[in-house]
XYZ file of C-alpha atoms in Angstrom:
676
model
C -77.015 21.419 -26.745
C -74.031 19.048 -27.049
C -74.903 15.548 -25.762
C -72.633 13.036 -23.980
C -72.711 10.995 -27.177
C -71.419 13.953 -29.198
C -68.472 14.448 -26.768
C -67.303 10.840 -27.019
C -64.316 10.386 -29.352
C -62.778 7.094 -30.492
C -58.983 7.297 -30.984
C -57.383 4.630 -33.221
C -53.543 4.334 -33.350
C -51.072 1.478 -32.964
C -48.612 3.787 -31.141
C -49.350 3.751 -27.399
C -47.421 6.975 -26.841
C -49.553 8.796 -29.418
C -52.763 7.410 -27.894
C -51.763 8.518 -24.398
C -50.855 12.039 -25.527
C -54.017 12.530 -27.605
C -56.178 11.155 -24.799
C -54.731 13.634 -22.318
C -55.235 16.534 -24.692
C -58.839 15.659 -25.564
C -59.845 14.854 -21.999
C -58.599 18.315 -21.050
C -61.291 19.629 -23.455
C -63.999 17.620 -21.702
C -64.228 14.732 -24.165
C -64.906 11.116 -23.208
C -62.224 9.005 -24.916
C -62.343 5.452 -26.310
C -59.070 3.804 -27.415
C -58.248 1.206 -30.097
C -54.894 0.020 -31.498
C -56.184 -1.200 -34.932
C -59.251 -1.209 -37.202
C -60.898 -4.397 -35.950
C -60.611 -3.280 -32.333
C -62.043 0.124 -33.331
C -65.190 -1.462 -34.866
C -65.791 -3.442 -31.672
C -65.366 -0.366 -29.431
C -67.681 1.735 -31.682
C -70.435 -0.873 -31.693
C -70.235 -1.202 -27.870
C -70.395 2.547 -27.253
C -71.256 4.634 -30.300
C -68.884 7.662 -30.402
C -69.643 11.137 -31.648
C -66.483 11.104 -33.775
C -63.607 8.781 -34.671
C -60.020 9.960 -35.186
C -57.869 7.285 -36.855
C -54.307 6.793 -38.015
C -53.876 5.277 -41.496
C -51.281 2.513 -41.359
C -51.895 -0.010 -38.573
C -51.601 -3.779 -38.184
C -54.557 -6.190 -38.575
C -56.767 -3.534 -40.220
C -55.399 -0.209 -41.446
C -57.208 3.127 -41.449
C -58.423 2.909 -45.052
C -59.912 -0.560 -44.529
C -61.516 0.659 -41.279
C -63.081 3.619 -43.107
C -64.583 1.365 -45.805
C -65.993 -1.003 -43.169
C -67.261 2.012 -41.166
C -69.208 3.385 -44.115
C -70.850 0.028 -44.792
C -72.104 -0.253 -41.184
C -75.620 1.335 -40.997
C -75.123 2.284 -37.303
C -71.707 3.905 -37.764
C -71.679 5.502 -41.202
C -73.244 8.688 -39.859
C -70.478 9.125 -37.264
C -67.889 11.584 -38.597
C -64.681 9.734 -39.571
C -61.491 11.821 -39.327
C -58.048 10.742 -40.537
C -55.110 12.113 -38.522
C -51.646 11.240 -39.852
C -48.183 12.629 -40.374
C -46.789 9.708 -42.337
C -48.508 10.471 -45.649
C -49.444 13.932 -46.766
C -49.893 13.695 -50.512
C -53.019 14.911 -52.267
C -53.518 11.382 -53.526
C -53.775 10.125 -49.926
C -56.323 12.742 -49.008
C -58.314 12.088 -52.170
C -58.453 8.391 -51.329
C -59.578 9.159 -47.783
C -62.376 11.442 -48.905
C -63.454 9.006 -51.603
C -63.962 6.442 -48.852
C -66.326 8.849 -47.040
C -63.900 10.473 -44.522
C -65.292 13.632 -42.885
C -61.866 15.276 -42.580
C -58.188 14.571 -43.331
C -55.927 16.160 -40.706
C -52.144 16.368 -40.765
C -50.362 15.946 -37.435
C -48.849 19.192 -36.140
C -45.877 19.408 -33.804
C -47.615 21.370 -31.055
C -50.536 20.045 -28.912
C -52.443 23.331 -29.143
C -52.409 23.143 -32.943
C -53.967 19.652 -32.729
C -56.709 20.888 -30.412
C -57.431 23.773 -32.783
C -57.935 21.268 -35.605
C -60.243 19.127 -33.462
C -62.272 22.194 -32.411
C -62.679 23.148 -36.085
C -63.960 19.652 -36.899
C -66.380 19.800 -33.951
C -67.788 23.110 -35.238
C -68.430 21.543 -38.644
C -70.148 18.605 -37.009
C -72.334 20.902 -34.866
C -73.203 22.851 -38.022
C -74.956 19.744 -39.294
C -72.300 18.370 -41.584
C -71.937 14.579 -41.790
C -69.691 12.109 -43.536
C -69.938 12.567 -47.281
C -71.147 9.611 -49.237
C -68.359 7.415 -50.517
C -67.514 8.079 -54.146
C -66.732 5.389 -56.583
C -64.461 7.399 -58.858
C -61.436 5.377 -57.612
C -61.337 1.952 -59.122
C -60.712 -1.021 -56.865
C -57.410 -1.682 -58.616
C -56.247 1.901 -58.066
C -57.252 1.723 -54.439
C -55.337 -1.533 -53.909
C -52.291 -0.157 -55.685
C -52.246 2.960 -53.482
C -52.956 0.880 -50.389
C -50.064 -1.479 -51.189
C -47.724 1.437 -51.799
C -48.599 2.917 -48.438
C -48.258 -0.468 -46.741
C -44.805 -0.935 -48.268
C -43.845 2.544 -47.145
C -44.998 1.810 -43.605
C -43.178 -1.516 -43.554
C -40.019 0.225 -44.778
C -40.472 2.841 -42.067
C -40.963 0.166 -39.418
C -37.974 -1.781 -40.720
C -35.900 1.391 -40.490
C -37.138 1.957 -36.940
C -36.394 -1.661 -36.050
C -32.924 -1.343 -37.625
C -32.268 1.743 -35.524
C -33.517 -0.062 -32.428
C -31.355 -3.077 -33.252
C -28.312 -0.850 -33.723
C -29.058 0.858 -30.410
C -29.464 -2.554 -28.785
C -26.141 -3.730 -30.199
C -24.483 -0.524 -29.009
C -25.946 -1.020 -25.539
C -24.828 -4.644 -25.587
C -21.312 -3.554 -26.602
C -21.247 -1.040 -23.739
C -22.372 -3.726 -21.314
C -19.742 -6.108 -22.689
C -17.080 -3.387 -22.318
C -18.169 -2.691 -18.748
C -18.089 -6.404 -17.991
C -14.605 -6.722 -19.493
C -13.448 -3.699 -17.491
C -14.760 -5.207 -14.250
C -13.168 -8.544 -15.113
C -9.809 -6.928 -15.919
C -9.839 -4.479 -12.991
C -6.749 -4.543 -10.775
C -8.964 -4.431 -7.681
C -10.669 -7.601 -6.561
C -14.454 -7.402 -7.065
C -17.066 -9.730 -5.564
C -20.871 -9.651 -5.826
C -23.104 -11.385 -3.270
C -26.805 -11.627 -2.554
C -28.421 -10.361 0.645
C -27.355 -13.492 2.533
C -23.701 -13.096 1.518
C -23.740 -15.904 -1.074
C -21.116 -15.223 -3.743
C -22.648 -14.667 -7.200
C -19.669 -13.346 -9.184
C -15.970 -12.564 -8.751
C -13.375 -11.142 -11.139
C -9.918 -12.486 -11.944
C -8.130 -10.109 -9.572
C -10.233 -11.391 -6.677
C -9.319 -14.976 -7.577
C -5.622 -14.052 -7.693
C -5.859 -12.283 -4.332
C -7.578 -15.195 -2.577
C -6.026 -18.169 -4.398
C -9.426 -19.719 -5.176
C -10.938 -20.825 -8.477
C -14.326 -19.564 -9.663
C -15.881 -22.979 -9.011
C -14.658 -22.808 -5.399
C -16.530 -19.580 -4.670
C -19.747 -19.331 -6.702
C -22.721 -20.297 -4.572
C -20.589 -20.308 -1.405
C -21.050 -17.847 1.465
C -18.388 -15.145 1.717
C -17.583 -16.256 5.262
C -15.247 -18.811 3.631
C -12.711 -15.950 3.566
C -12.846 -15.234 7.292
C -9.476 -15.350 9.017
C -10.540 -15.690 12.640
C -8.587 -12.525 13.446
C -11.580 -10.221 13.851
C -14.105 -10.470 16.709
C -17.852 -10.956 16.038
C -18.434 -7.242 16.690
C -16.326 -6.426 13.627
C -18.667 -8.334 11.287
C -21.746 -7.057 13.128
C -20.697 -3.498 12.327
C -20.204 -4.491 8.673
C -23.713 -5.968 8.316
C -25.381 -3.128 10.223
C -23.786 -0.606 7.859
C -24.532 -2.253 4.516
C -28.086 -3.342 5.425
C -28.774 0.319 6.224
C -27.863 1.115 2.604
C -24.471 2.640 3.410
C -20.965 1.808 2.177
C -18.655 0.070 4.674
C -14.923 0.881 4.391
C -12.401 -0.901 6.602
C -9.274 -3.010 6.538
C -9.980 -6.724 6.860
C -7.681 -9.707 7.295
C -8.804 -12.575 5.037
C -7.556 -16.129 4.713
C -6.403 -17.370 1.304
C -7.113 -20.877 0.082
C -3.586 -21.931 1.095
C -4.228 -20.720 4.653
C -2.035 -17.626 4.561
C -3.465 -14.370 5.898
C -3.618 -11.227 3.793
C -4.838 -7.732 4.655
C -7.465 -6.253 2.307
C -8.696 -2.676 2.100
C -12.410 -3.224 1.490
C -15.279 -1.046 0.291
C -18.588 -2.958 0.437
C -21.496 -1.137 -1.205
C -25.175 -2.213 -1.324
C -27.106 -2.163 -4.609
C -30.506 -0.557 -3.930
C -33.910 -1.058 -5.596
C -36.436 1.693 -6.419
C -37.529 1.764 -2.779
C -33.970 2.218 -1.504
C -33.708 -1.321 -0.140
C -30.551 -3.456 -0.674
C -30.782 -6.281 -3.192
C -27.111 -7.219 -3.611
C -23.693 -6.252 -2.257
C -20.541 -5.317 -4.192
C -17.183 -5.693 -2.421
C -14.152 -3.950 -3.968
C -10.890 -5.098 -2.380
C -7.232 -4.132 -2.604
C -4.491 -6.336 -1.129
C -2.469 -3.974 1.090
C -0.417 -6.643 2.871
C 2.863 -5.467 1.354
C 1.931 -1.843 1.954
C 1.275 -2.620 5.626
C 4.596 -4.435 5.864
C 6.398 -1.493 4.261
C 4.707 0.905 6.671
C 5.787 -1.292 9.598
C 9.355 -1.324 8.275
C 9.239 2.465 7.915
C 8.051 2.833 11.505
C 10.850 0.490 12.586
C 13.375 2.567 10.639
C 12.035 5.730 12.266
C 12.432 4.149 15.704
C 15.971 3.129 14.815
C 16.741 6.620 13.588
C 15.336 8.151 16.775
C 17.469 5.882 18.965
C 20.434 6.520 16.685
C 20.056 10.250 17.161
C 19.813 9.694 20.888
C 22.950 7.538 20.823
C 24.863 10.080 18.779
C 23.803 12.868 21.081
C 24.862 11.203 24.332
C 27.866 9.222 23.094
C 30.424 12.038 23.272
C 29.812 13.251 26.828
C 28.939 9.788 28.131
C 32.071 8.207 26.674
C 34.212 11.014 28.068
C 32.937 10.247 31.568
C 33.454 6.519 31.095
C 36.951 7.137 29.762
C 37.876 9.020 32.933
C 36.606 6.125 35.068
C 38.360 3.434 33.007
C 41.697 5.218 32.696
C 41.761 6.041 36.403
C 41.039 2.448 37.371
C 43.907 1.328 35.144
C 46.177 3.933 36.695
C 45.222 2.649 40.155
C 46.063 -0.916 39.139
C 49.404 0.262 37.718
C 50.249 1.834 41.094
C 50.671 -1.716 42.511
C 50.239 -0.574 46.111
C 46.535 -1.381 46.557
C 45.300 -3.807 49.179
C 43.248 -6.815 48.085
C 40.040 -5.147 49.255
C 40.929 -1.954 47.372
C 41.711 -3.902 44.205
C 38.333 -5.632 44.480
C 36.534 -2.294 44.726
C 38.471 -0.835 41.803
C 37.735 -3.942 39.751
C 34.011 -3.517 40.445
C 34.229 0.094 39.274
C 36.065 -0.982 36.130
C 33.534 -3.741 35.373
C 30.623 -1.319 35.790
C 32.302 1.191 33.495
C 32.987 -1.467 30.860
C 29.353 -2.651 30.967
C 28.269 0.959 30.510
C 30.674 1.330 27.578
C 29.228 -1.849 26.072
C 25.717 -0.413 26.390
C 26.850 2.664 24.462
C 28.416 0.467 21.771
C 25.136 -1.440 21.497
C 23.239 1.786 20.964
C 25.717 2.863 18.307
C 25.565 -0.538 16.605
C 21.772 -0.485 16.684
C 21.718 2.922 15.036
C 24.273 1.718 12.434
C 26.643 4.528 13.440
C 29.300 2.510 15.188
C 32.779 3.227 13.895
C 33.828 -0.106 12.394
C 37.083 -1.274 10.825
C 35.952 -3.707 8.152
C 38.405 -6.143 6.638
C 38.257 -9.277 4.572
C 37.747 -12.221 6.921
C 37.234 -15.962 6.830
C 33.992 -16.280 8.789
C 34.581 -19.880 9.866
C 37.843 -18.921 11.570
C 36.303 -15.971 13.399
C 33.364 -18.088 14.610
C 35.647 -20.922 15.724
C 37.775 -18.503 17.735
C 34.687 -16.912 19.291
C 33.238 -20.332 20.160
C 35.854 -20.789 22.904
C 34.616 -17.661 24.654
C 30.945 -18.525 24.121
C 31.315 -21.948 25.738
C 32.173 -20.237 29.017
C 28.818 -18.392 28.933
C 26.474 -21.377 28.756
C 25.712 -24.022 31.399
C 27.049 -27.539 31.116
C 23.700 -29.127 30.196
C 23.394 -26.941 27.089
C 25.418 -28.201 24.109
C 27.010 -25.574 21.853
C 28.046 -26.880 18.451
C 29.459 -25.265 15.317
C 28.946 -26.713 11.836
C 31.169 -24.816 9.381
C 30.526 -25.092 5.669
C 33.503 -26.188 3.546
C 34.809 -23.693 0.983
C 32.898 -20.866 2.649
C 33.070 -17.549 0.836
C 34.730 -14.631 2.584
C 33.068 -11.417 3.754
C 34.215 -7.867 4.481
C 33.383 -6.979 8.063
C 34.861 -5.911 11.384
C 35.669 -9.194 13.216
C 34.604 -7.636 16.515
C 31.126 -7.168 15.074
C 30.904 -10.899 14.323
C 31.819 -11.558 17.950
C 29.181 -9.076 19.066
C 26.514 -10.749 16.902
C 27.338 -14.228 18.192
C 27.507 -13.070 21.792
C 24.018 -11.544 21.641
C 22.433 -14.449 19.776
C 23.996 -17.202 21.895
C 23.117 -15.447 25.171
C 19.518 -15.047 23.975
C 19.409 -18.736 23.050
C 20.869 -19.692 26.421
C 18.197 -17.696 28.252
C 15.446 -19.296 26.147
C 16.450 -22.849 27.163
C 15.093 -24.201 30.434
C 17.247 -27.144 31.488
C 19.051 -29.260 28.915
C 19.128 -28.173 25.314
C 21.278 -27.351 22.314
C 22.540 -24.281 20.480
C 23.809 -24.740 16.939
C 25.876 -22.292 14.893
C 26.061 -22.984 11.149
C 27.540 -21.325 8.084
C 26.821 -21.871 4.400
C 26.940 -20.244 0.980
C 23.656 -19.102 -0.516
C 22.141 -16.801 -3.100
C 19.269 -14.347 -2.882
C 17.576 -13.717 -6.212
C 15.344 -10.809 -7.163
C 11.932 -11.290 -5.608
C 13.217 -12.641 -2.301
C 11.294 -11.030 0.597
C 14.633 -10.342 2.322
C 15.670 -7.999 -0.488
C 12.870 -5.576 0.381
C 15.055 -4.359 3.222
C 17.933 -3.143 1.105
C 20.478 -5.740 -0.110
C 20.896 -6.250 -3.830
C 20.439 -9.719 -5.329
C 23.581 -11.825 -5.324
C 25.766 -14.228 -3.329
C 25.661 -14.196 0.468
C 27.323 -16.011 3.333
C 24.693 -17.338 5.724
C 25.365 -17.387 9.465
C 22.588 -19.041 11.488
C 22.115 -19.632 15.200
C 19.419 -22.123 16.275
C 18.265 -23.287 19.687
C 15.865 -25.776 21.239
C 14.387 -23.179 23.582
C 10.848 -22.088 24.327
C 10.356 -20.310 21.009
C 8.287 -17.186 20.381
C 4.765 -16.339 19.278
C 4.069 -14.560 15.985
C 3.239 -11.381 17.921
C 6.602 -11.443 19.697
C 8.438 -12.090 16.415
C 6.978 -8.867 14.996
C 8.806 -6.831 17.656
C 12.103 -8.609 18.407
C 14.276 -6.122 16.484
C 12.716 -3.059 18.111
C 14.898 -1.118 20.552
C 14.288 -1.868 24.231
C 11.831 -4.678 23.467
C 12.511 -7.692 25.668
C 10.653 -10.774 26.867
C 12.966 -11.191 29.818
C 12.074 -10.215 33.367
C 12.793 -6.856 34.968
C 16.536 -6.361 35.401
C 17.409 -9.311 33.129
C 17.717 -7.584 29.772
C 18.109 -4.176 28.159
C 16.130 -5.000 25.019
C 19.113 -3.990 22.875
C 20.579 -7.409 22.067
C 18.706 -8.238 18.865
C 18.345 -4.585 17.886
C 22.147 -4.346 18.120
C 22.499 -7.379 15.845
C 19.962 -5.833 13.476
C 21.926 -2.579 13.341
C 25.244 -4.334 12.681
C 23.755 -6.427 9.877
C 22.222 -3.371 8.212
C 25.452 -1.425 8.608
C 27.170 -4.177 6.609
C 24.480 -4.233 3.872
C 23.135 -7.608 4.935
C 19.747 -9.062 5.831
C 18.387 -10.828 8.902
C 15.311 -12.944 9.519
C 13.916 -14.938 12.431
C 11.937 -18.197 12.477
C 10.261 -19.381 15.663
C 7.262 -21.209 17.081
C 6.278 -21.590 20.673
C 7.740 -24.827 22.016
C 9.815 -25.491 18.890
C 12.805 -23.199 19.380
C 14.174 -20.293 17.359
C 16.511 -19.790 14.395
C 18.118 -16.466 13.477
C 19.578 -16.278 9.968
C 22.031 -13.557 8.960
C 22.945 -12.968 5.310
C 26.263 -11.173 4.722
C 27.316 -10.103 1.191
C 30.050 -12.220 -0.352
C 33.401 -10.535 -0.966
C 34.623 -11.395 -4.464
C 38.275 -10.357 -4.471
C 41.402 -9.815 -2.373
C 43.295 -11.869 0.211
C 41.977 -12.476 3.687
C 43.462 -9.950 6.104
C 45.628 -11.410 8.804
C 44.555 -10.751 12.345
C 46.629 -8.024 14.012
C 48.143 -9.161 17.256
C 47.484 -6.632 20.031
C 50.519 -6.432 22.342
C 49.787 -7.350 25.897
C 52.275 -4.764 27.213
C 51.451 -1.139 26.362
C 53.848 0.378 23.830
C 55.963 3.171 25.323
C 57.878 6.186 24.002
C 59.758 9.337 24.863
C 58.413 11.798 22.267
C 56.663 15.087 23.043
C 52.875 15.044 22.687
C 50.664 18.125 22.511
C 47.321 17.264 24.172
C 44.073 19.164 23.440
C 41.125 17.720 25.359
C 38.123 18.677 27.464
C 38.992 19.543 31.020
C 37.302 16.479 32.562
C 39.400 13.932 30.661
C 42.528 15.941 29.979
C 44.347 15.325 33.250
C 43.604 11.576 33.172
C 44.926 11.161 29.598
C 47.951 13.293 30.533
C 48.770 11.007 33.496
C 48.375 7.924 31.295
C 50.739 9.310 28.635
C 53.309 10.348 31.237
C 53.083 6.860 32.663
C 53.923 5.509 29.202
C 57.132 7.617 29.114
C 55.959 10.512 26.933
C 56.430 14.203 27.586
C 53.018 15.942 27.551
C 52.192 19.584 26.808
C 48.594 20.686 27.428
C 46.402 23.651 28.224
C 42.907 24.501 29.486
C 41.476 25.106 25.986
C 42.493 24.794 22.298
C 43.741 28.397 22.004
C 45.937 27.956 25.085
C 47.334 24.755 23.525
C 48.110 26.633 20.300
C 49.848 29.460 22.169
C 51.821 26.900 24.182
C 53.023 25.296 20.931
C 54.064 28.722 19.609
C 56.249 29.325 22.657
C 57.710 25.807 22.820
C 61.208 25.881 21.230
C 61.743 22.132 21.019
C 60.149 19.702 18.545
C 56.575 18.513 19.070
C 56.061 15.064 17.578
C 52.315 14.435 17.900
C 49.084 16.389 18.360
C 46.519 14.293 20.305
C 43.251 16.218 20.062
C 39.559 15.755 20.574
C 37.483 16.310 17.454
C 34.893 18.712 18.844
C 35.882 21.342 21.375
C 34.802 24.875 22.242
C 36.667 27.648 20.467
C 38.667 25.630 17.915
C 37.783 22.114 16.847
C 40.446 19.496 16.286
C 40.583 20.003 12.526
C 41.089 23.773 12.824
C 43.724 23.332 15.515
C 45.626 20.837 13.351
C 45.533 23.193 10.345
C 46.978 26.088 12.351
C 49.686 23.942 13.929
C 50.694 22.368 10.599
C 51.914 25.820 9.489
C 53.650 26.391 12.780
C 55.130 22.887 13.143
C 55.575 21.297 9.695
C 55.591 17.512 9.825
C 53.522 17.398 13.024
C 51.649 14.107 13.208
C 48.073 13.942 14.491
C 45.852 11.475 16.334
C 42.175 12.352 16.676
C 39.960 10.994 19.458
C 36.219 11.391 20.009
C 33.174 9.985 21.699
C 31.010 11.182 18.798
C 29.766 8.691 16.240
C 31.469 7.995 12.953
C 28.635 9.749 11.097
C 29.229 13.057 12.891
C 33.000 12.784 12.504
C 32.678 11.993 8.791
C 30.689 15.185 8.268
C 33.757 17.084 9.495
C 35.990 15.294 7.017
C 38.001 13.440 9.679
C 37.152 9.812 8.893
C 39.462 8.971 6.007
C 41.642 6.068 4.999
C 44.875 7.498 6.410
C 43.413 9.304 9.440
C 44.537 8.065 12.838
C 41.525 7.895 15.097
C 40.886 6.693 18.652
C 37.290 5.925 19.596
C 36.205 6.742 23.162
C 36.040 5.194 25.643
C 39.491 3.583 25.331
C 41.916 1.692 27.537
C 45.511 2.648 28.242
C 46.482 -0.285 26.004
C 44.434 1.230 23.134
C 45.870 4.675 23.786
C 49.419 3.351 23.786
C 48.928 1.399 20.550
C 47.250 4.263 18.651
C 49.838 6.825 19.798
C 52.620 4.523 18.714
C 50.968 3.846 15.351
C 50.586 7.581 14.688
C 54.177 8.355 15.694
C 55.634 5.483 13.652
C 53.511 6.128 10.554
C-alpha cells in the first residue's frame, strides 16, 4: 500500500513558471508537493518533511542540482529517498553519467507535452514501488573531472542566462522606444491634450494645448482645470460633464474656454476617463480642438445664406413691385404737370408721391442688401462725395448733435457709384443719430490704409492690398456683444416697433460687398459705436466728373415705339407724349411688332421692357433691327441687374432705365439713347 510519505514529492527549480506547471500536473495525480528554488532550500524542506521522491533541475543559483545530489547522498536520513534529475538544458551522456555517479535514481529529459512528463514520473514511481533505491555513489569520476564538468555546465547556464537577459534588455529597449514614440506623438499632436487626476488637477499637457490656451507648462501643472472656465456656461453644464466622466463614459461637447490673455475660444472637447481593473476612473484625458474659426465661418455662411434668401426675394418681387410704383410716381408727376390742382389736392398728391418714393427706397435697400442693385461705378474722389453729402446729412440731425467730417489729405480714389456712398452715409448717420440721447457727436473720417494677408477682415473676400477707409463714429448708447453679432442681418433692429425696417446696416453691408470691400463694427455699451468701411483703392485713371442732371426734362419730337406691360404702358405713353414725342404702342409685343411693320414713316427708338409675355425685349429688338435698320433701343426693367445680365442685356453700350423712374429720368435716358 502506498503511504502518504511515498506520495510526497519535492520539486526543485529556480523557474517559478516550471514549478507551478509541474505542481499542477503532479497534484492532479494525487501527489503532495513540496517546492524549493535552489539546493539549500531543498535540503531544508526535505529535512522538515521527508519526501518520497525529489525531482530537481541541474543548474540553479546558490546550490545547483549536482551539489544538491552530493549533499543528499551524504545525509543519512535522505540518501534513501530516490533522487531524480529532470532537465532540458543538458542532455549529453556525460551529464547523465555524472548524475548517476553521484547516486541519482533517474535522469529524465524534459518533454514538450505534460502527459509525457507524467508518463515518465509514473515509470519512476513503479521502479520505486518495485523496491529499487538510489544506487550508491560511484567514485569513478575524479574530483577534478567533476569540477571541470560542473564549471562547463555553469558557464553554459550563465551564457544562457546572459542571452535571456540580453533578449529581455532588447525587448525592454524596444518597449521604451515605443513608449518614447507614443509620448512624442502625443506631444506633437495637433489636438490639445490634457491629463488630470480625479479632482481635475492638471498633471500633463502637450504643446498644442499650450498654444491653444496661451499658458506655459509651469502655469498649468498642479493647477485645477477650472482655471480655463470662461463664465459662459451655467453650473448645470459642468455638472453634466462630471456626472458623465465619473460614470466611466466619454463626454463630448463644445466648450467655451478663456485663454490666458482673457480672450474666449470655442473648443470641441472629448473627455475620457482612464479606468482601473475594477472599471473605476483613475485619471481623465481631455482631447480638444479649437473650432473658433470654424464656428465663425459657419456663422458667416449662415449670414450669406440669409442674404441670398433675401436677395432672391428681392429679385422676385422687384419687377412687379417697381412697375406698380412706377405707375404711382409717373401719375403723380403728371398731375403736378397739369398745374390746375388746388392746394389741398397738391398736398394729397405729394403724400402719395412721398409714400411711393419711400417704397421705392425700400426696394433699393433690398436690392443693395442682396448685392444685386444695378450700380454705375466710376472713379471718384471720396472726400468730395462725402463733403457734398454732409450738407444733406446736417438737415437730418438735431441741433444738439454735432456732425463733423475729418478728410484725410492725399486720399486715394475708389471706383464706386457715388449714390451708393450717399446711401451708406445716410444709413450710418441716421443710425448714429437714433443712438444718441440728447447732446452728442457724430464723426465721419477718411484715411488710407493697407490690409495684409492674415487680417481677419480678409476672411470675408477682399484680397490683401491698399484700401480707403471710411469710418463713422458716434457717442451714442453703444451695443452689447450679442447685438453686434446680428447687426448686419436682414430685418434685425434694436429700434422700437414702427421706427426701423432692420435693413439699414444690411443695406450698407450689401453695398460694401458688392464693391469688393470689407466692413467691421466696434461698440461697447455706454461708449458709442464706430463702423469702419474698407473700399479697394483704384490705381489708375482720372477721376470722373460728376454729370449734371438737367432740372428741366429734355424734350423731343421723334417717334418712339413702346413695348410695355399693360399696367404701366399707358402712363409711360402719356409721359412721353407730354415730352413732345410721338408714341406708337400695342397691347403686347407681337402687336407692337405688327404695328411697326405697317408704319410707313421712320421709327427712331424702341423703348421696351426686358421681360414680357410672348416676346422678350431682346427678341423684339432683334426682329425689328431687320425690319428697321438703325433703330435705336432703350431697355427698362424692374428686374435686378443679375437677372438682366443673364439675358445678355447689361453691357457697356446698352442703354438701360431702372424701374421705378421719374419723368426726369425717362426724359434723360430717352434723349441719351436718341442722341447716341
